Tab-separated table of C-alpha atoms in Angstrom:
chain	number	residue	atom	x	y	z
A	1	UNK	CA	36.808	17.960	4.191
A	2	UNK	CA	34.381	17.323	1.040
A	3	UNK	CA	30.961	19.561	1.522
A	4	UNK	CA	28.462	17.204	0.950
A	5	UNK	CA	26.444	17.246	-2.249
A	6	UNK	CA	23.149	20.020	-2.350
A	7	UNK	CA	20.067	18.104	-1.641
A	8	UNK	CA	16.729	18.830	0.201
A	9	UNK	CA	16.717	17.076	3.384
A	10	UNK	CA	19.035	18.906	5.664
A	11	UNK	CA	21.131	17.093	8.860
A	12	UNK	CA	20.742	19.188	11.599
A	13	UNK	CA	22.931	17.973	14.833
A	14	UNK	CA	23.714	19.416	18.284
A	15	UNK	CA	20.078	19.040	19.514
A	16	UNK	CA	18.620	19.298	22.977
A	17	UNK	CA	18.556	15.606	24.161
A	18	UNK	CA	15.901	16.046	26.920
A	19	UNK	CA	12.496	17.205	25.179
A	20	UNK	CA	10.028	14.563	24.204
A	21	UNK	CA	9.886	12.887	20.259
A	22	UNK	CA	6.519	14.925	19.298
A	23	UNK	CA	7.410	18.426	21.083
A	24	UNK	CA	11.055	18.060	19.546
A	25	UNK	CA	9.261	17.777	15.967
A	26	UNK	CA	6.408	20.022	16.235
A	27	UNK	CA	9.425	22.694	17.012
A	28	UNK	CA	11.753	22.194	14.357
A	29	UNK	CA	8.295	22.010	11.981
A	30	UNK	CA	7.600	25.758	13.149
A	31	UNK	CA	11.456	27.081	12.820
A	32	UNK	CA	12.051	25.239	9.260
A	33	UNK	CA	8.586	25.698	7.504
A	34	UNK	CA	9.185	29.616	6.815
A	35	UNK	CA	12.007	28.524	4.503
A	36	UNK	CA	9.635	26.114	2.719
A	37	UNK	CA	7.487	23.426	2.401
A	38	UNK	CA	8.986	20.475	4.868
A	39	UNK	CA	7.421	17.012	3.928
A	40	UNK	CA	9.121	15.219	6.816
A	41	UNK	CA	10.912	15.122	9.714
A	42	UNK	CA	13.292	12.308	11.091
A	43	UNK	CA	13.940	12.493	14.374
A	44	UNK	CA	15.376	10.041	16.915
A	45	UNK	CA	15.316	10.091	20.889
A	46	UNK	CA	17.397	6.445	21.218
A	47	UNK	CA	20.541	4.823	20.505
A	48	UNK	CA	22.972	6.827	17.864
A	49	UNK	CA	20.378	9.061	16.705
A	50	UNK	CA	20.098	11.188	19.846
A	51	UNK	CA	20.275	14.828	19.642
A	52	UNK	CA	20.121	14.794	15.680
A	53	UNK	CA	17.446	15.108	13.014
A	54	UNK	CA	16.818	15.337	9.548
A	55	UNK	CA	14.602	17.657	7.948
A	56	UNK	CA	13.427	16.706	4.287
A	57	UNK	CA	11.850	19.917	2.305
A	58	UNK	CA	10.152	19.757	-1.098
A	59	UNK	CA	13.141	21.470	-2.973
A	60	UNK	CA	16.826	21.828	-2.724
A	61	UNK	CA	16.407	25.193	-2.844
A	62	UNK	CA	14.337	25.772	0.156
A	63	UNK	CA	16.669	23.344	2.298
A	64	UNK	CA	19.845	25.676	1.081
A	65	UNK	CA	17.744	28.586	2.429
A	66	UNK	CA	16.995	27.300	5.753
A	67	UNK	CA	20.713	25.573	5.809
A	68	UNK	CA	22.023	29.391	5.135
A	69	UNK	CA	19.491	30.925	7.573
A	70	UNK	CA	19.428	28.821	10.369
A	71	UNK	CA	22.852	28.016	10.615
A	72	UNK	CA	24.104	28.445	14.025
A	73	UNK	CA	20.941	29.604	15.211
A	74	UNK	CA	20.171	28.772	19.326
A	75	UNK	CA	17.257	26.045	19.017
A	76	UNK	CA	17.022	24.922	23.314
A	77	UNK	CA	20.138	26.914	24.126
A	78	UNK	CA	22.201	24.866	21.929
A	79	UNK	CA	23.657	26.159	18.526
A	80	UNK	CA	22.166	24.444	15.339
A	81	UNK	CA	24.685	22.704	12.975
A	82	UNK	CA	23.603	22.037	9.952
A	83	UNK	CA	24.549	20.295	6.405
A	84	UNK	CA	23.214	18.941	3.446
A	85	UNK	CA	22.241	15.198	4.023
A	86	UNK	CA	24.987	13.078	2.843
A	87	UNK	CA	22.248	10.321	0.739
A	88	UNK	CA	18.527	11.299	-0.309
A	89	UNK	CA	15.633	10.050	2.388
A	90	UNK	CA	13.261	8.059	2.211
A	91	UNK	CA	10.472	10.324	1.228
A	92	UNK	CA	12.888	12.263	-0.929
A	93	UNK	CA	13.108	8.589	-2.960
A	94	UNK	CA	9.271	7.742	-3.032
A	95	UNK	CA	8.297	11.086	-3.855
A	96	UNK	CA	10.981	10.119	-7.574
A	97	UNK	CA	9.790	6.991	-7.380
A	98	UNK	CA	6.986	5.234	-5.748
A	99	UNK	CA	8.323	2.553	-5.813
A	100	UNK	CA	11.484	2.918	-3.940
A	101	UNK	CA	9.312	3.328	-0.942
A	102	UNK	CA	10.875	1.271	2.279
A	103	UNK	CA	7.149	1.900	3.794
A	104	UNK	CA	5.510	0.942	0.478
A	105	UNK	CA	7.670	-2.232	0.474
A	106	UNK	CA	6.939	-3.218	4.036
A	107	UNK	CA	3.273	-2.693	3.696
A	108	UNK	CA	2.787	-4.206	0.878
A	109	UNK	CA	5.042	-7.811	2.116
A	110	UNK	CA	2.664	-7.212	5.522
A	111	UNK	CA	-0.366	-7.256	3.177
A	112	UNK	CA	0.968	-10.462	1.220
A	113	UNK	CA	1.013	-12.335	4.092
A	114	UNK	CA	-1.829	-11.313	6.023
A	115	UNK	CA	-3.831	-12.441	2.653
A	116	UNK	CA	-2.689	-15.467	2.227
A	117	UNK	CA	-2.815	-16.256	5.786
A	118	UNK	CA	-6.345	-14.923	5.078
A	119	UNK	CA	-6.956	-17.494	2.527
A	120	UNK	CA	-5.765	-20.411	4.473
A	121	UNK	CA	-8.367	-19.349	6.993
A	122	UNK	CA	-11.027	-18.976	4.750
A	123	UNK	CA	-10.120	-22.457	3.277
A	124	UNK	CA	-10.252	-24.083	6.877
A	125	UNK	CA	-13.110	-22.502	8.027
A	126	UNK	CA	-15.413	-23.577	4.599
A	127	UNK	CA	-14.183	-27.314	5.362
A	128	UNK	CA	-14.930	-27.038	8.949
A	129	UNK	CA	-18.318	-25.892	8.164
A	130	UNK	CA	-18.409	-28.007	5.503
A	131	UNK	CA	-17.895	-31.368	7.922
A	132	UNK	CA	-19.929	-30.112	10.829
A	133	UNK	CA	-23.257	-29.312	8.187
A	134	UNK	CA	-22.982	-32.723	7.452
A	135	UNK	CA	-22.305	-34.170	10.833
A	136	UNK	CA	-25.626	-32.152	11.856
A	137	UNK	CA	-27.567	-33.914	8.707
A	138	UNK	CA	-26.380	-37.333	9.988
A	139	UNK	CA	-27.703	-36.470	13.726
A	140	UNK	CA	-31.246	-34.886	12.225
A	141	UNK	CA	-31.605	-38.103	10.086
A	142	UNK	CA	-31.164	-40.391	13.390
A	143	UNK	CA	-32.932	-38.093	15.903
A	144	UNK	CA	-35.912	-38.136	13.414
A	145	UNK	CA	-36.396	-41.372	12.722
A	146	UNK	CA	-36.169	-41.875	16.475
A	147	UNK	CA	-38.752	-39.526	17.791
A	148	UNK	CA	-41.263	-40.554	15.229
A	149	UNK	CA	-42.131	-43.810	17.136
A	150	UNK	CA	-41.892	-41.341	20.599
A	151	UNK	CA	-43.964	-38.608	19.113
A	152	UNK	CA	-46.696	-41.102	18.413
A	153	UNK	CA	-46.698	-43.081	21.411
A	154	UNK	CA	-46.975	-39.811	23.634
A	155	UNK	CA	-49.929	-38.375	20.982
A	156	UNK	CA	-51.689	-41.541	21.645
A	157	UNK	CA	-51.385	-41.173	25.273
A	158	UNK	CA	-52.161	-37.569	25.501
A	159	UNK	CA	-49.078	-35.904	26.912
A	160	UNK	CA	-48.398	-32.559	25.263
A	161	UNK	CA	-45.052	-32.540	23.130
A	162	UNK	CA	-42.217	-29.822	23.817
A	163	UNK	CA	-42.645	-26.969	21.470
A	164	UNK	CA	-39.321	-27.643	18.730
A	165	UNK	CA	-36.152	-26.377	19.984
A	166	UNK	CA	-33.325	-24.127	17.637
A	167	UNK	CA	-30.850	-26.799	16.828
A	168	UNK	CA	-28.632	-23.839	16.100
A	169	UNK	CA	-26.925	-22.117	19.381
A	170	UNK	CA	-27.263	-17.917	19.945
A	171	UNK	CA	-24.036	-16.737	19.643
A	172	UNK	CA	-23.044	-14.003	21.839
A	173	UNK	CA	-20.906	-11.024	20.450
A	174	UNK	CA	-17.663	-10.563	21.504
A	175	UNK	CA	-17.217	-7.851	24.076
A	176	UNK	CA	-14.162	-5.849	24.382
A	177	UNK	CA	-12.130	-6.139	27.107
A	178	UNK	CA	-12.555	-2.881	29.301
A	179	UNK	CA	-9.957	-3.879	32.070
A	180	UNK	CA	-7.210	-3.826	29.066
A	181	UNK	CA	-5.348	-0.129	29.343
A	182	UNK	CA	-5.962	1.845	26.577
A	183	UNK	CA	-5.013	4.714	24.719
A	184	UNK	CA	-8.032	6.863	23.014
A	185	UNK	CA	-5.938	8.566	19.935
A	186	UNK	CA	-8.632	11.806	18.173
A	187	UNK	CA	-7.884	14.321	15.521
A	188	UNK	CA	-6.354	12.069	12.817
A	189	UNK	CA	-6.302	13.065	9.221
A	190	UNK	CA	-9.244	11.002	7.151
A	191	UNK	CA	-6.706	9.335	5.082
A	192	UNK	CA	-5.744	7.894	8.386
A	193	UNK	CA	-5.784	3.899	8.932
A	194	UNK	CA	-5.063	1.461	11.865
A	195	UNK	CA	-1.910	0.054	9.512
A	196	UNK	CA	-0.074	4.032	10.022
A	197	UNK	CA	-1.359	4.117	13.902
A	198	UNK	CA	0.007	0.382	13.998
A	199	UNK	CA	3.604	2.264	12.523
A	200	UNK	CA	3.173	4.860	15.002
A	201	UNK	CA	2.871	2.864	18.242
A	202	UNK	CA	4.661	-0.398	17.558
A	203	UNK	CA	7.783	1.256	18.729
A	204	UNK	CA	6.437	1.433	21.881
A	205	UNK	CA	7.112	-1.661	24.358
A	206	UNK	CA	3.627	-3.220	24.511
A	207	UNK	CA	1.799	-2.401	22.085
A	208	UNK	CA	-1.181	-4.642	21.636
A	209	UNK	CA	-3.325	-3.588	18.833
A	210	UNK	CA	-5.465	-0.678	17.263
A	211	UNK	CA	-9.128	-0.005	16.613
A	212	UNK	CA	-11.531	2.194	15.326
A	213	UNK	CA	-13.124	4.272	18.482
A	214	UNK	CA	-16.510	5.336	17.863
A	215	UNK	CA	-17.242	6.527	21.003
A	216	UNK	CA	-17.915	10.175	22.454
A	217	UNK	CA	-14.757	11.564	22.968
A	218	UNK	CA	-13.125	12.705	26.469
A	219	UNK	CA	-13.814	16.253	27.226
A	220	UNK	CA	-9.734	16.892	27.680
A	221	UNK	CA	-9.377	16.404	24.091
A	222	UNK	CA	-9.352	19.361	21.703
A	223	UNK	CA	-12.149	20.345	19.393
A	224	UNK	CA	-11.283	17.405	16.223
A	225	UNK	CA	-11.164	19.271	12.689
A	226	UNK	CA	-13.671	17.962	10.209
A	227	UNK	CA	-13.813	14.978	8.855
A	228	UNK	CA	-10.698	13.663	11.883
A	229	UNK	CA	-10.801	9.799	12.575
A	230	UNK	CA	-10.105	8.387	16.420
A	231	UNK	CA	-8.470	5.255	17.063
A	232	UNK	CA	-8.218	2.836	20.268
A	233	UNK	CA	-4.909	1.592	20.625
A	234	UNK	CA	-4.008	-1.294	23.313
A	235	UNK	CA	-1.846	-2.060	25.874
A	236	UNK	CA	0.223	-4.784	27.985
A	237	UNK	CA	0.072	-2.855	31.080
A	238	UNK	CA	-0.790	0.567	32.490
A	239	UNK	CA	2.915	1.438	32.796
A	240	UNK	CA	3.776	0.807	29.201
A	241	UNK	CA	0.605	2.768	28.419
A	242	UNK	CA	1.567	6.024	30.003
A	243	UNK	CA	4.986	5.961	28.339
A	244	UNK	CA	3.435	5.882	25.082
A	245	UNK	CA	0.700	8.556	26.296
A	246	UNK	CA	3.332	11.099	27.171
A	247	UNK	CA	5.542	10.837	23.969
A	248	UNK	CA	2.842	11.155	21.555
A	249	UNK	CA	0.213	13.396	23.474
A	250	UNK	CA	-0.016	16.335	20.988
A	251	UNK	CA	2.085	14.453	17.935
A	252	UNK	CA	1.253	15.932	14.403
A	253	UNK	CA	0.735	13.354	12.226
A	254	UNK	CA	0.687	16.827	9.593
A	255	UNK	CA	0.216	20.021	9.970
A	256	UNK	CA	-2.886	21.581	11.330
A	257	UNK	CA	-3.752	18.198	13.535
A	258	UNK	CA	-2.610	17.380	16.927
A	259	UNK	CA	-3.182	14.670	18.145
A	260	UNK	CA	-5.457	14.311	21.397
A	261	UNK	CA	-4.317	11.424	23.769
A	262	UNK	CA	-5.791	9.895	26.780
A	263	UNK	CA	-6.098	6.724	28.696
A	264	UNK	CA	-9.567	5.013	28.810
């Protein structure tokens, strides 16, 4: 059989099935990174890609290392196999070629349509507040021509007139919902955003939405690095929530920064 063409992102197979998604990667992260710098790590816990993983390092040369090195090696109490990855990854591709990107493409489609969805809205909402401004100026125009004839008749009489009332209402700010389960998400890199939490979590059945959190953070949660960004991240139900909570509690979204996880 054909060896498969040198590249840098190694296929390593014959994994332990059993440990959770961010454990599994946090582990091959400290047994490949001696070997070299590892950009990414691809590693599935459902369907076909069970037990198996690709690691993607910043040269070819490092990934023959490891591949040489590691070969064979008991990762779990199972033996590593591993070969060159038959076609390039992802990140492989975008770091050649930006635009070659899968994420880039999606992101940039997602932000197509939210803005012209966004301009739609803003379209709507200027002729709504358009009609209703002069819907208001058609009620002032009648209300004042008929309380002039009132206001007089009750000046001539005495009475004392009600002081003038706001014809605008208060509006009240929208509250968020504290009886929705939550996740609070700390220690996230600055260049962090709610579209690459949204990436993280939407493979989790759901998953509502994400937020910046503000907010002091639990005392359970390790000390944040400087300059780390916390996010609130949504729920269905409580029992969706703790699913998600358990396979990401401690992810690294790089090096350096675990993730803290908690429910609200």
């Amino acid at each position: 059989m054909a060896l498969a063409k040198p590249s840098p992102t190694l296929y390593v197979s014959n994994l332990e099935t059993k440990t959770k998604k961010p454990e599994l990667k946090a582990s091959l992260y400290s047994l490949f990174t001696p070997y070299g710098q590892v950009i990414d790590i691809v590693a599935k816990k459902h369907g076909g890609g069970r037990g198996q993983a690709f690691i993607v390092f910043a040269e070819q040369a490092a990934a023959t290392a490891a591949m040489r090195g590691l070969s064979g090696e008991m990762f779990y109490d199972k033996e590593l196999s591993i070969t060159y990855s038959k076609s390039p990854s992802n990140t492989t591709l975008s770091r050649l070629d930006p635009s070659l990107s899968r994420d880039k493409a999606a992101m940039e489609a997602a932000k197509l349509v939210v803005s012209n969805a966004q301009g739609e809205y803003e379209q709507l909402e200027k002729e709504r507040e358009a009609d209703e401004a002069a819907l208001r100026g058609e009620k002032r125009d009648l209300a004042e021509d008929g309380d002039e004839g009132g206001r007089e008749s009750k000046r001539l009489r005495g009475d004392t007139l009600p002081e003038e009332e706001d014809e605008e209402e208060m509006e009240l700010d929208d509250e968020d919902d504290d009886d929705q389960p939550s996740l609070i998400c700390s220690n996230l890199p600055p260049e962090c955003n709610e579209d690459i939490m949204s990436a993280l979590f939407s493979q989790y059945t759901g998953f509502q939405s994400i937020t910046t959190f503000s907010s002091p953070l639990p005392k359970s949660h390790p000390k944040p690095n400087k300059g780390s960004k916390s996010f609130l991240v949504r729920f269905d139900n409580t029992d969706n929530l703790k699913k998600a909570e358990g396979e990401t509690k401690g992810y690294l979204m790089q090096p350096g920064w675990e993730m803290g996880v908690s429910a609200k």
